[in-house]
Coordinates of C-alpha atoms in Angstrom, one line a residue:
M26 CA 122.9 83.2 113.0
K27 CA 119.9 81.4 110.9
L28 CA 118.7 77.9 112.3
Q29 CA 120.5 75.3 110.5
T30 CA 118.8 73.8 107.4
L31 CA 117.0 70.1 107.7
A32 CA 119.5 68.9 105.1
S33 CA 122.4 70.1 106.7
A34 CA 121.4 69.1 109.8
I35 CA 120.9 65.5 108.5
A36 CA 124.0 65.5 107.0
L37 CA 125.4 66.8 110.6
G38 CA 123.8 64.0 112.0
L39 CA 125.1 61.5 109.7
S40 CA 128.5 62.6 109.9
A41 CA 128.3 62.4 113.5
V42 CA 127.0 59.1 113.6
A43 CA 130.1 58.4 111.2
A44 CA 132.3 59.9 113.8
H45 CA 131.0 57.8 116.6
A46 CA 128.6 60.2 117.7
V47 CA 130.7 63.4 118.2
T48 CA 128.5 66.0 119.9
L49 CA 128.9 69.8 118.2
P50 CA 129.5 72.6 120.9
A51 CA 126.6 74.4 122.0
T52 CA 125.3 77.2 124.2
T53 CA 122.2 78.7 125.4
I54 CA 121.5 81.9 126.1
K55 CA 118.1 83.6 127.7
I56 CA 116.1 86.2 127.1
V57 CA 113.9 87.6 128.9
A58 CA 110.9 89.7 127.3
F59 CA 107.9 92.2 128.2
N60 CA 106.2 94.8 126.1
D61 CA 103.1 97.5 126.9
F62 CA 104.5 98.3 130.3
H63 CA 102.8 101.4 130.5
G64 CA 104.3 102.5 133.7
Q65 CA 101.7 100.0 135.9
L66 CA 104.4 99.9 138.7
E67 CA 101.6 98.4 140.7
S68 CA 99.1 95.5 140.0
P69 CA 96.8 95.6 137.4
G70 CA 94.5 93.4 139.1
N71 CA 93.8 89.6 138.1
F72 CA 94.6 88.5 134.8
R73 CA 91.2 88.9 134.0
N74 CA 88.5 90.4 135.8
L75 CA 86.1 87.9 135.0
P76 CA 84.0 85.8 137.5
T77 CA 83.3 83.2 135.0
D78 CA 86.9 82.2 134.0
A79 CA 88.5 81.2 137.5
A80 CA 91.4 80.2 135.9
S81 CA 92.6 84.1 135.1
T82 CA 91.1 85.4 138.2
I83 CA 94.7 85.6 139.5
P84 CA 96.6 88.5 140.7
V85 CA 99.1 89.3 138.2
G86 CA 102.0 91.8 138.1
G87 CA 103.5 94.7 139.6
V88 CA 106.9 95.7 139.0
D89 CA 108.3 94.3 142.2
W90 CA 107.0 90.7 141.6
M91 CA 108.3 91.1 138.0
A92 CA 111.9 91.9 139.2
G93 CA 111.5 89.1 141.2
Y94 CA 110.4 86.5 138.2
V95 CA 113.7 88.2 136.3
A96 CA 116.0 87.3 139.0
D97 CA 114.5 83.8 139.3
L98 CA 115.2 83.1 135.6
K99 CA 118.4 84.9 136.2
A100 CA 119.6 82.6 138.5
Q101 CA 118.7 79.8 135.9
N102 CA 120.8 81.0 133.4
P103 CA 123.5 83.8 134.3
S104 CA 123.6 84.1 130.5
T105 CA 120.3 86.2 130.6
I106 CA 119.4 89.5 128.5
V107 CA 116.3 91.5 129.7
V108 CA 114.7 93.5 126.9
S109 CA 111.4 95.2 126.3
A110 CA 109.6 95.6 122.9
G111 CA 108.4 99.0 123.7
D112 CA 105.6 101.2 125.4
I113 CA 107.0 101.2 128.8
I114 CA 106.3 104.7 129.5
G115 CA 102.6 107.0 128.3
A116 CA 99.3 106.2 128.9
T117 CA 100.5 105.4 132.5
P118 CA 98.7 105.2 135.9
L119 CA 99.2 108.7 138.2
V120 CA 101.7 107.1 140.3
S121 CA 104.3 107.3 137.3
A122 CA 102.5 110.0 135.3
L123 CA 102.3 112.5 138.1
F124 CA 105.9 112.3 138.1
H125 CA 106.9 112.3 134.6
D126 CA 107.2 108.7 134.3
E127 CA 110.7 108.7 136.3
P128 CA 109.5 106.2 138.5
T129 CA 109.1 103.6 135.5
I130 CA 112.6 104.1 134.3
E131 CA 114.0 104.1 138.2
T132 CA 112.4 100.8 138.7
M133 CA 113.5 99.6 135.5
N134 CA 116.8 100.2 135.8
R135 CA 117.0 98.3 139.2
L136 CA 114.7 95.2 137.3
G137 CA 117.6 95.1 135.1
L138 CA 116.1 96.1 131.9
E139 CA 119.0 96.5 129.0
F140 CA 117.5 97.1 125.6
N141 CA 113.8 99.2 125.0
A142 CA 112.6 99.5 121.3
V143 CA 110.6 102.3 121.4
G144 CA 107.2 102.4 120.8
N145 CA 104.5 104.6 119.9
H146 CA 103.8 106.1 123.5
E147 CA 107.2 106.9 124.2
F148 CA 106.4 109.5 121.8
D149 CA 103.5 111.4 124.0
E150 CA 105.6 114.1 125.5
G151 CA 107.5 114.5 122.3
K152 CA 111.2 113.8 121.4
T153 CA 112.8 116.2 124.0
E154 CA 111.1 114.7 126.9
L155 CA 112.1 111.3 125.2
K156 CA 115.6 112.2 125.1
R157 CA 115.5 112.9 128.9
M158 CA 114.0 109.8 129.8
Q159 CA 117.2 108.1 128.2
N160 CA 119.7 110.9 129.3
G161 CA 118.6 112.2 132.6
G162 CA 117.8 115.4 134.3
C163 CA 115.0 117.5 135.8
H164 CA 112.1 118.3 133.4
P165 CA 112.2 121.9 132.9
T166 CA 109.0 123.3 134.4
D167 CA 107.4 120.6 136.7
P168 CA 108.3 120.6 140.5
N169 CA 107.2 117.3 140.1
S170 CA 110.3 115.8 138.7
C171 CA 113.8 114.6 140.3
K172 CA 111.9 113.1 143.3
G173 CA 114.7 110.8 143.5
A174 CA 114.3 106.9 143.7
D175 CA 114.9 107.6 147.0
V176 CA 111.8 109.8 147.0
G177 CA 112.5 112.2 149.9
T178 CA 116.1 113.0 149.0
P179 CA 115.5 114.7 145.7
V180 CA 118.3 114.2 143.2
P181 CA 118.9 114.7 139.6
F182 CA 116.6 112.1 137.6
E183 CA 119.0 109.5 136.5
G184 CA 118.1 108.8 133.2
A185 CA 117.6 105.2 131.8
K186 CA 120.8 102.6 132.3
F187 CA 119.0 100.9 129.5
K188 CA 119.3 101.7 125.7
F189 CA 116.4 102.9 123.6
L190 CA 116.6 101.6 120.3
A191 CA 115.2 103.6 117.3
A192 CA 116.3 101.7 114.1
N193 CA 113.5 103.1 112.1
V194 CA 113.1 106.7 113.6
V195 CA 115.0 109.6 112.0
E196 CA 115.4 112.9 112.8
T197 CA 114.3 114.9 109.3
A198 CA 116.9 117.9 110.2
N199 CA 120.2 115.6 110.1
G200 CA 118.9 112.1 109.0
K201 CA 120.4 110.6 111.7
T202 CA 118.0 108.0 113.9
L203 CA 116.7 109.7 117.5
F204 CA 118.3 106.7 119.5
P205 CA 120.6 103.8 118.0
Q206 CA 119.4 101.7 115.5
Y207 CA 120.7 98.5 117.3
A208 CA 122.8 96.9 120.2
I209 CA 125.3 94.2 120.3
K210 CA 125.9 92.4 123.4
T211 CA 128.2 89.7 123.8
V212 CA 126.8 87.2 126.5
G213 CA 127.8 83.4 127.3
G214 CA 130.6 83.8 124.3
V215 CA 127.8 84.7 121.9
R216 CA 127.2 88.2 120.1
V217 CA 123.8 89.0 119.9
G218 CA 122.2 91.8 117.5
F219 CA 119.1 93.6 118.7
I220 CA 117.4 95.6 116.1
G221 CA 114.6 98.0 118.0
M222 CA 111.9 99.8 116.5
T223 CA 108.5 101.2 116.5
L224 CA 105.5 100.8 114.0
K225 CA 105.9 102.9 110.6
E226 CA 102.4 104.2 111.3
T227 CA 103.6 106.0 114.5
P228 CA 102.6 109.5 113.4
T229 CA 99.1 108.6 112.5
I230 CA 98.3 107.5 116.1
V231 CA 100.5 110.6 118.3
T232 CA 99.7 113.9 118.6
P233 CA 101.7 115.6 116.0
T234 CA 103.9 117.9 118.0
G235 CA 105.2 114.7 119.7
V236 CA 106.6 113.2 116.5
A237 CA 107.4 116.8 115.1
G238 CA 110.6 116.8 113.3
L239 CA 110.6 112.4 112.8
S240 CA 110.0 110.5 109.9
F241 CA 109.6 106.4 110.3
T242 CA 110.7 104.2 107.9
D243 CA 109.1 100.8 106.8
E244 CA 110.1 98.1 109.6
A245 CA 111.1 94.9 107.3
A246 CA 113.4 97.5 105.2
T247 CA 115.1 98.8 107.9
V248 CA 115.6 95.6 109.3
N249 CA 117.2 93.7 106.2
A250 CA 119.3 96.8 105.8
L251 CA 120.9 96.4 108.9
I252 CA 121.8 92.7 108.6
P253 CA 125.0 93.3 106.8
K254 CA 126.3 95.3 109.3
L255 CA 125.3 93.3 112.0
R256 CA 127.0 90.1 110.2
A257 CA 130.2 92.4 109.5
R258 CA 130.4 93.0 113.4
G259 CA 130.3 88.9 114.1
V260 CA 127.0 88.8 115.5
E261 CA 125.7 85.6 115.7
A262 CA 122.2 85.7 116.5
V263 CA 119.7 88.5 115.4
V264 CA 116.7 89.3 117.3
V265 CA 113.8 92.2 116.1
L266 CA 112.6 93.8 119.1
I267 CA 109.7 95.8 117.3
H268 CA 106.3 97.6 118.6
Q269 CA 104.4 96.5 116.3
G270 CA 101.7 93.2 116.7
G271 CA 99.0 91.1 116.1
T272 CA 96.5 89.3 117.3
I273 CA 94.7 85.7 118.0
P274 CA 91.2 84.9 118.4
V275 CA 90.3 83.9 121.5
T276 CA 89.9 85.3 124.5
Q277 CA 92.8 86.4 126.5
S278 CA 93.3 83.8 129.5
V279 CA 96.1 82.4 131.4
A280 CA 95.3 79.7 129.2
S281 CA 95.9 81.0 126.3
I282 CA 98.8 82.9 126.7
N283 CA 100.9 80.3 124.6
N284 CA 98.4 80.0 122.0
C285 CA 98.9 81.2 118.5
D286 CA 95.3 80.5 116.7
G287 CA 94.9 82.0 113.5
G288 CA 98.7 82.0 113.1
L289 CA 98.2 85.9 113.2
A290 CA 97.0 86.0 110.1
D291 CA 96.3 89.1 108.4
S292 CA 98.1 91.0 110.9
P293 CA 100.8 94.0 110.6
I294 CA 103.4 91.8 112.4
K295 CA 103.0 88.9 110.1
T296 CA 103.5 91.1 106.9
I297 CA 106.5 92.4 108.7
V298 CA 107.9 88.8 109.3
N299 CA 106.9 87.3 105.8
Q300 CA 109.3 90.3 104.7
L301 CA 112.3 89.6 106.8
D302 CA 115.8 88.5 105.9
D303 CA 116.7 84.6 106.7
E304 CA 119.3 86.1 109.3
V305 CA 116.7 86.9 111.8
D306 CA 116.2 84.5 114.3
L307 CA 113.7 85.9 116.6
V308 CA 111.0 88.6 116.9
I309 CA 109.6 89.7 119.9
S310 CA 106.5 92.3 119.6
G311 CA 104.2 94.1 121.6
H312 CA 101.6 97.2 120.7
T313 CA 98.2 94.8 120.6
H314 CA 98.7 94.4 124.3
Q315 CA 98.1 90.4 123.2
A316 CA 100.1 87.2 124.6
Y317 CA 100.7 84.8 121.8
N318 CA 104.1 82.8 121.1
C319 CA 103.8 81.7 117.6
Q320 CA 105.9 80.3 114.5
I321 CA 105.3 82.5 111.3
A322 CA 107.4 82.0 108.0
N323 CA 110.2 84.7 106.9
K324 CA 111.3 85.5 103.8
A325 CA 112.9 82.5 102.6
G326 CA 110.1 80.7 104.0
R327 CA 111.6 79.6 107.2
L328 CA 109.1 79.4 110.5
I329 CA 110.9 81.8 113.1
S330 CA 109.7 82.4 116.7
V331 CA 107.8 85.5 117.1
T332 CA 106.2 86.3 120.8
S333 CA 104.2 88.6 122.5
A334 CA 103.3 89.3 126.6
N335 CA 100.4 90.8 126.8
S336 CA 100.8 94.3 128.7
Q337 CA 101.2 95.7 132.0
G338 CA 103.6 93.5 133.4
R339 CA 101.0 90.6 133.4
V340 CA 103.0 88.2 131.4
L341 CA 107.0 87.7 130.8
T342 CA 108.2 85.9 127.8
D343 CA 111.2 83.4 128.6
I344 CA 113.1 82.6 125.5
D345 CA 116.4 80.1 125.7
V346 CA 118.5 80.9 122.0
T347 CA 120.9 77.8 121.8
I348 CA 124.0 78.7 119.4
N349 CA 126.6 76.0 117.7
T350 CA 129.3 77.5 118.8
A351 CA 131.8 75.9 116.5
N352 CA 130.0 77.5 113.8
G353 CA 127.8 80.6 115.2
E354 CA 124.8 79.1 114.0
V355 CA 121.2 79.0 116.1
S356 CA 120.3 75.8 116.4
A357 CA 117.4 76.4 118.6
V358 CA 114.8 78.8 119.8
N359 CA 112.3 77.7 122.7
A360 CA 109.9 80.3 123.7
E361 CA 107.5 80.3 126.8
N362 CA 105.0 82.9 127.9
I363 CA 104.9 82.7 131.5
A364 CA 102.3 84.6 133.7
V365 CA 103.8 87.0 136.8
V366 CA 101.5 85.5 139.5
R367 CA 101.6 87.6 142.6
N368 CA 102.2 85.2 146.1
N369 CA 103.8 82.7 144.0
P370 CA 105.9 81.0 147.2
A371 CA 108.8 80.4 144.9
I372 CA 109.5 83.9 143.7
T373 CA 110.6 86.6 146.0
P374 CA 109.4 90.0 144.8
N375 CA 112.1 92.8 144.8
A376 CA 112.0 94.5 148.4
G377 CA 114.0 97.7 147.2
I378 CA 111.7 98.2 143.9
K379 CA 108.4 98.0 146.2
T380 CA 110.0 100.6 148.6
I381 CA 110.2 103.2 145.6
V382 CA 106.4 102.4 144.2
D383 CA 105.1 102.8 148.1
N384 CA 107.3 106.3 148.6
Y385 CA 106.4 107.8 145.0
K386 CA 102.5 106.5 146.0
A387 CA 102.9 108.2 149.5
L388 CA 103.6 111.8 147.7
A389 CA 100.7 111.2 145.0
T390 CA 98.1 109.6 147.6
P391 CA 96.5 113.0 148.5
I392 CA 95.7 113.5 144.9
A393 CA 95.3 110.1 144.0
N394 CA 92.4 109.3 146.7
R395 CA 90.4 112.3 146.4
V396 CA 86.6 111.0 145.3
I397 CA 85.3 112.9 142.2
G398 CA 82.0 111.2 142.0
S399 CA 79.8 108.1 142.3
I400 CA 78.8 105.4 139.9
S401 CA 75.9 103.1 140.0
A402 CA 77.5 100.1 138.5
A403 CA 80.5 99.5 136.7
I404 CA 81.0 101.6 133.2
T405 CA 83.0 99.7 131.1
R406 CA 84.8 99.8 127.7
T407 CA 82.7 96.5 126.3
A408 CA 81.6 97.6 123.2
T409 CA 78.2 96.4 121.1
A410 CA 78.9 95.2 117.7
A411 CA 78.7 98.6 116.4
G412 CA 81.4 99.5 118.3
E413 CA 79.8 101.5 121.3
S414 CA 80.6 101.6 124.9
A415 CA 79.2 102.6 128.3
L416 CA 82.3 104.4 129.0
G417 CA 82.6 105.8 125.6
D418 CA 79.0 107.4 125.8
V419 CA 80.3 108.8 129.3
I420 CA 83.0 110.5 128.4
A421 CA 81.8 112.0 125.5
D422 CA 78.7 113.5 127.5
A423 CA 80.9 114.9 129.7
Q424 CA 83.1 116.8 127.1
L425 CA 79.8 117.5 125.6
A426 CA 78.6 119.0 128.5
A427 CA 82.0 120.8 129.1
T428 CA 81.7 122.5 125.8
S429 CA 78.0 123.4 124.7
P430 CA 77.3 126.0 126.5
A431 CA 77.9 129.1 124.1
G432 CA 80.6 131.0 126.2
F433 CA 82.9 127.4 125.6
G434 CA 82.3 126.4 122.2
A435 CA 78.6 125.8 121.5
A436 CA 78.5 122.3 120.6
V437 CA 76.1 119.9 119.5
V438 CA 77.9 116.8 119.8
S439 CA 81.1 115.7 120.9
F440 CA 83.3 112.3 119.5
M441 CA 85.9 110.5 121.6
N442 CA 88.5 108.4 119.9
P443 CA 88.4 104.4 121.6
G444 CA 92.0 104.4 122.1
G445 CA 92.2 107.1 124.3
I446 CA 90.2 105.2 127.0
R447 CA 92.7 103.2 128.7
A448 CA 90.4 101.5 131.4
D449 CA 87.2 100.5 132.9
L450 CA 85.4 102.3 135.9
T451 CA 84.8 99.4 138.4
Y452 CA 82.2 99.3 140.9
P453 CA 83.9 97.4 144.0
G454 CA 86.2 100.1 146.4
S455 CA 89.9 100.2 145.9
S456 CA 92.7 99.7 148.4
A457 CA 92.4 103.3 149.5
G458 CA 89.4 102.3 150.9
E459 CA 86.7 105.0 149.4
G460 CA 84.1 102.5 149.0
D461 CA 82.1 100.8 146.5
G462 CA 80.8 102.9 143.8
K463 CA 83.1 105.6 144.4
V464 CA 85.6 107.2 141.8
T465 CA 88.7 108.6 143.0
Y466 CA 90.8 110.8 140.9
A467 CA 93.4 108.2 140.4
E468 CA 90.6 106.1 138.7
A469 CA 89.3 108.8 136.4
F470 CA 93.4 109.3 135.4
T471 CA 93.8 106.0 134.6
V472 CA 90.6 106.4 132.7
Q473 CA 92.2 109.1 130.5
P474 CA 95.9 109.7 131.1
F475 CA 97.2 111.6 128.1
G476 CA 96.1 115.0 129.4
N477 CA 94.5 116.1 126.3
T478 CA 92.5 119.4 125.8
L479 CA 89.1 119.3 124.1
V480 CA 88.7 121.5 121.4
T481 CA 85.5 122.4 119.4
L482 CA 85.4 123.8 115.8
T483 CA 82.8 123.9 112.6
L484 CA 81.9 121.0 110.6
T485 CA 79.6 121.0 107.7
G486 CA 77.1 118.1 108.1
A487 CA 79.1 116.5 104.7
Q488 CA 82.5 117.1 106.7
I489 CA 80.9 115.1 109.7
H490 CA 79.6 112.4 107.2
T491 CA 82.9 111.9 105.9
L492 CA 84.3 111.9 109.5
L493 CA 82.0 109.0 110.2
E494 CA 83.3 106.9 107.0
Q495 CA 87.1 107.9 108.1
Q496 CA 86.5 105.3 111.3
F497 CA 86.2 102.7 108.8
M498 CA 89.2 100.3 107.1
G499 CA 90.1 101.4 103.5
C500 CA 88.2 104.4 103.5
T501 CA 90.4 107.6 102.2
A502 CA 88.1 110.1 101.8
G503 CA 89.5 113.6 103.1
Y504 CA 92.8 112.2 103.3
P505 CA 95.7 114.6 102.6
A506 CA 98.6 114.1 100.8
G507 CA 101.4 112.0 102.6
A508 CA 98.6 109.9 104.3
P509 CA 98.6 106.6 104.7
A510 CA 96.9 105.3 101.3
S511 CA 95.1 102.2 102.7
G512 CA 92.8 104.2 105.3
Q513 CA 92.4 102.8 108.5
P514 CA 94.3 99.5 109.9
F515 CA 91.1 98.6 111.8
N516 CA 87.7 99.7 112.2
R517 CA 87.9 102.6 114.8
I518 CA 84.6 103.3 116.2
M519 CA 84.6 107.0 117.8
Q520 CA 82.3 107.4 120.7
V521 CA 79.1 110.0 120.7
S522 CA 77.4 112.1 123.1
A523 CA 74.1 111.9 123.6
G524 CA 71.7 113.6 121.0
F525 CA 73.7 111.9 118.1
S526 CA 72.8 108.8 116.7
Y527 CA 73.6 107.0 113.3
E528 CA 73.5 103.5 111.5
W529 CA 76.5 101.4 109.9
S530 CA 76.5 98.3 107.8
E531 CA 79.2 96.4 106.9
K532 CA 79.3 96.1 103.0
G533 CA 83.0 96.2 102.7
T534 CA 82.6 99.0 100.4
P535 CA 85.0 101.9 101.6
C536 CA 83.5 104.9 102.6
D537 CA 80.2 103.7 101.9
N538 CA 79.4 102.3 105.4
V539 CA 77.1 104.8 106.9
D540 CA 73.8 105.6 105.6
P541 CA 73.4 109.8 105.5
A542 CA 69.6 109.6 106.3
S543 CA 70.7 108.1 109.7
I544 CA 73.0 110.7 110.7
K545 CA 70.6 112.9 113.6
I546 CA 71.1 115.1 115.8
N547 CA 68.4 115.5 118.7
G548 CA 66.0 113.8 116.5
V549 CA 67.0 115.7 113.2
T550 CA 68.6 114.5 110.1
L551 CA 72.1 115.9 109.2
D552 CA 72.3 118.7 106.6
P553 CA 75.4 118.3 104.3
A554 CA 75.0 121.9 104.0
T555 CA 74.7 123.2 107.7
S556 CA 77.3 123.9 110.0
Y557 CA 77.6 122.2 113.3
R558 CA 79.9 122.7 116.2
V559 CA 81.7 119.6 117.5
T560 CA 84.1 118.9 120.7
V561 CA 87.1 116.6 119.8
N562 CA 90.2 116.3 121.9
N563 CA 93.0 117.9 120.5
F564 CA 94.4 114.8 119.5
M565 CA 92.1 114.3 117.1
A566 CA 91.4 117.8 115.8
D567 CA 95.1 117.5 114.7
G568 CA 94.4 114.0 112.7
G569 CA 95.6 111.3 115.2
D570 CA 94.0 108.1 114.7
Q571 CA 93.4 108.9 110.9
Y572 CA 90.4 111.5 111.5
Y573 CA 91.9 113.7 109.3
V574 CA 88.6 115.5 108.2
L575 CA 89.0 117.4 111.8
T576 CA 92.0 119.3 110.4
Q577 CA 89.7 121.4 108.3
G578 CA 87.2 122.3 110.7
S579 CA 87.1 126.2 111.4
N580 CA 86.7 128.5 114.2
R581 CA 88.7 126.3 116.7
L582 CA 88.2 127.4 120.4
G583 CA 90.4 125.7 123.4
G584 CA 89.0 124.6 126.4
A585 CA 89.3 122.3 129.4
L586 CA 91.9 119.4 129.9
D587 CA 89.6 115.9 128.9
L588 CA 90.3 115.3 132.4
D589 CA 88.8 118.2 134.5
A590 CA 85.6 117.9 131.9
L591 CA 85.0 114.3 133.0
E592 CA 85.6 115.3 137.1
S593 CA 83.5 117.9 136.7
Y594 CA 80.5 116.1 134.8
F595 CA 81.1 113.6 138.1
L596 CA 80.4 116.3 140.3
T597 CA 77.7 117.6 138.4
N598 CA 75.5 114.7 138.1
G599 CA 75.8 112.8 141.2
V600 CA 75.4 109.2 140.6
V601 CA 76.4 108.6 137.2
N602 CA 74.8 105.6 135.2
P603 CA 76.5 103.1 132.6
G604 CA 76.0 104.6 128.9
A605 CA 72.9 103.3 127.3
R606 CA 75.1 102.1 124.2
N607 CA 72.2 102.8 122.0
R608 CA 73.6 105.9 119.9
I609 CA 75.4 103.7 116.9
L610 CA 73.7 101.1 115.6
L611 CA 74.9 98.2 113.3
A612 CA 72.5 98.1 110.0
P613 CA 71.3 94.1 109.8
A614 CA 73.5 92.1 107.4
L615 CA 71.5 91.3 104.0

């Protein structure tokens, strides 16, 4: 399993010299990996849509091109296994989401995916729907289900031909894991074990109904407990597929996809790898939508490969694992991230998969291409140093507009979680031909794909202050029993509606980042004892993203779908301008 130590390698080398250069028998298998596909059946565009980075303004992705690259890599080595580190579904574009992500499963079947570790977004529609993704069958209520991969010849949804793995996801009712903890495949004469799991914090970032009846165990402890079982079954190489990751402190570009600047310092994945048993040979990670190719020390201090392949099919990781067949030890792991560049003459995209996508697009087109509004310029998620984005401003304003009338909630402020804003609104027209500055339903859906509903509730001024503090790392004020003891893993700055403003500082003291005197609603300082009507989405209202104080809100009133509120805002306001990004201020450093 583990790589040979330097001492044993030297000893073997000396023995080989003494034995007149006897060559140890070895075999190399290939693993092709990706993560965070999010149903991106079509190209997400350029690797980065930034004119100043010419090297990255190249078109990438598209599941047909991904399949072409996979086929090319398999041709190089028939002993190839294709795997994913989670989030292949959930938060998906309309062409997949409209059909409950069945198109994604169907195309992944044909791409040749074999194992997928569940990610947090696999739970967006709950465990029953996730099991349907594995087992097949039609959605119980939606007629858009079961169109069939041929599209036009409706048949029961085939389900995933690959295996979902969920080593650390336990059904509390019976103590069993939701899906198998691991899978073993013999390839090239080598028995390879794949352990698949999601981040243990999944319940804090998924709506509570999505993880009802489930518990999530510690990642490293789960892996280490499985090692003896894999050894007993003759596994020679151990690969961990984990939907957790880290970041590198450089702007993501084609040139940086194999970087490991900063060594994933202070990241969740580094903490996990540092605790792993020495029998683990490779960790394929995800969740953070980053591309990196790292060597991180395990519990024994040995460096092992830790990889991640960006997101949405932009990158594949090509990994060669060499095993000494005489002793069953892994002797080398070589990984390389490769960009899925479209129009590469050396690659042939999969025509059958393209036909599936095109057919689903044709079904979705009447809905997708409907123009719902106009913008004067691109409205993006790019945030100020204080954490405020122009698109966040617009979405918060739309949600306030939908719930401020007396009969719809009488809200005076709306808050929006940044993780719920999934794409930018770009100014140039799309291939649908709607024209520059026009916003289609499909584009708006890509921005807010979760189908959340608005909830208006009553909080005191003191609770609003607590809510603002709960955005920041380390603050656990107002946390219920059983909540993560360490608070937010990173700052999650909510977007706020017009008329609400405040200032925060980087004091480094938990629960003391926001100056109460700076919190104002329509120019009036927040009164801790006064009650205010506040609008959020249902995910946040139920404590999602660790905004737990919202669960204490009273007089809840359900409202429209978040996407309907955004569409109504566009229809009402004509040409919408980017938000001013002047509502959240960062105090000067002392």
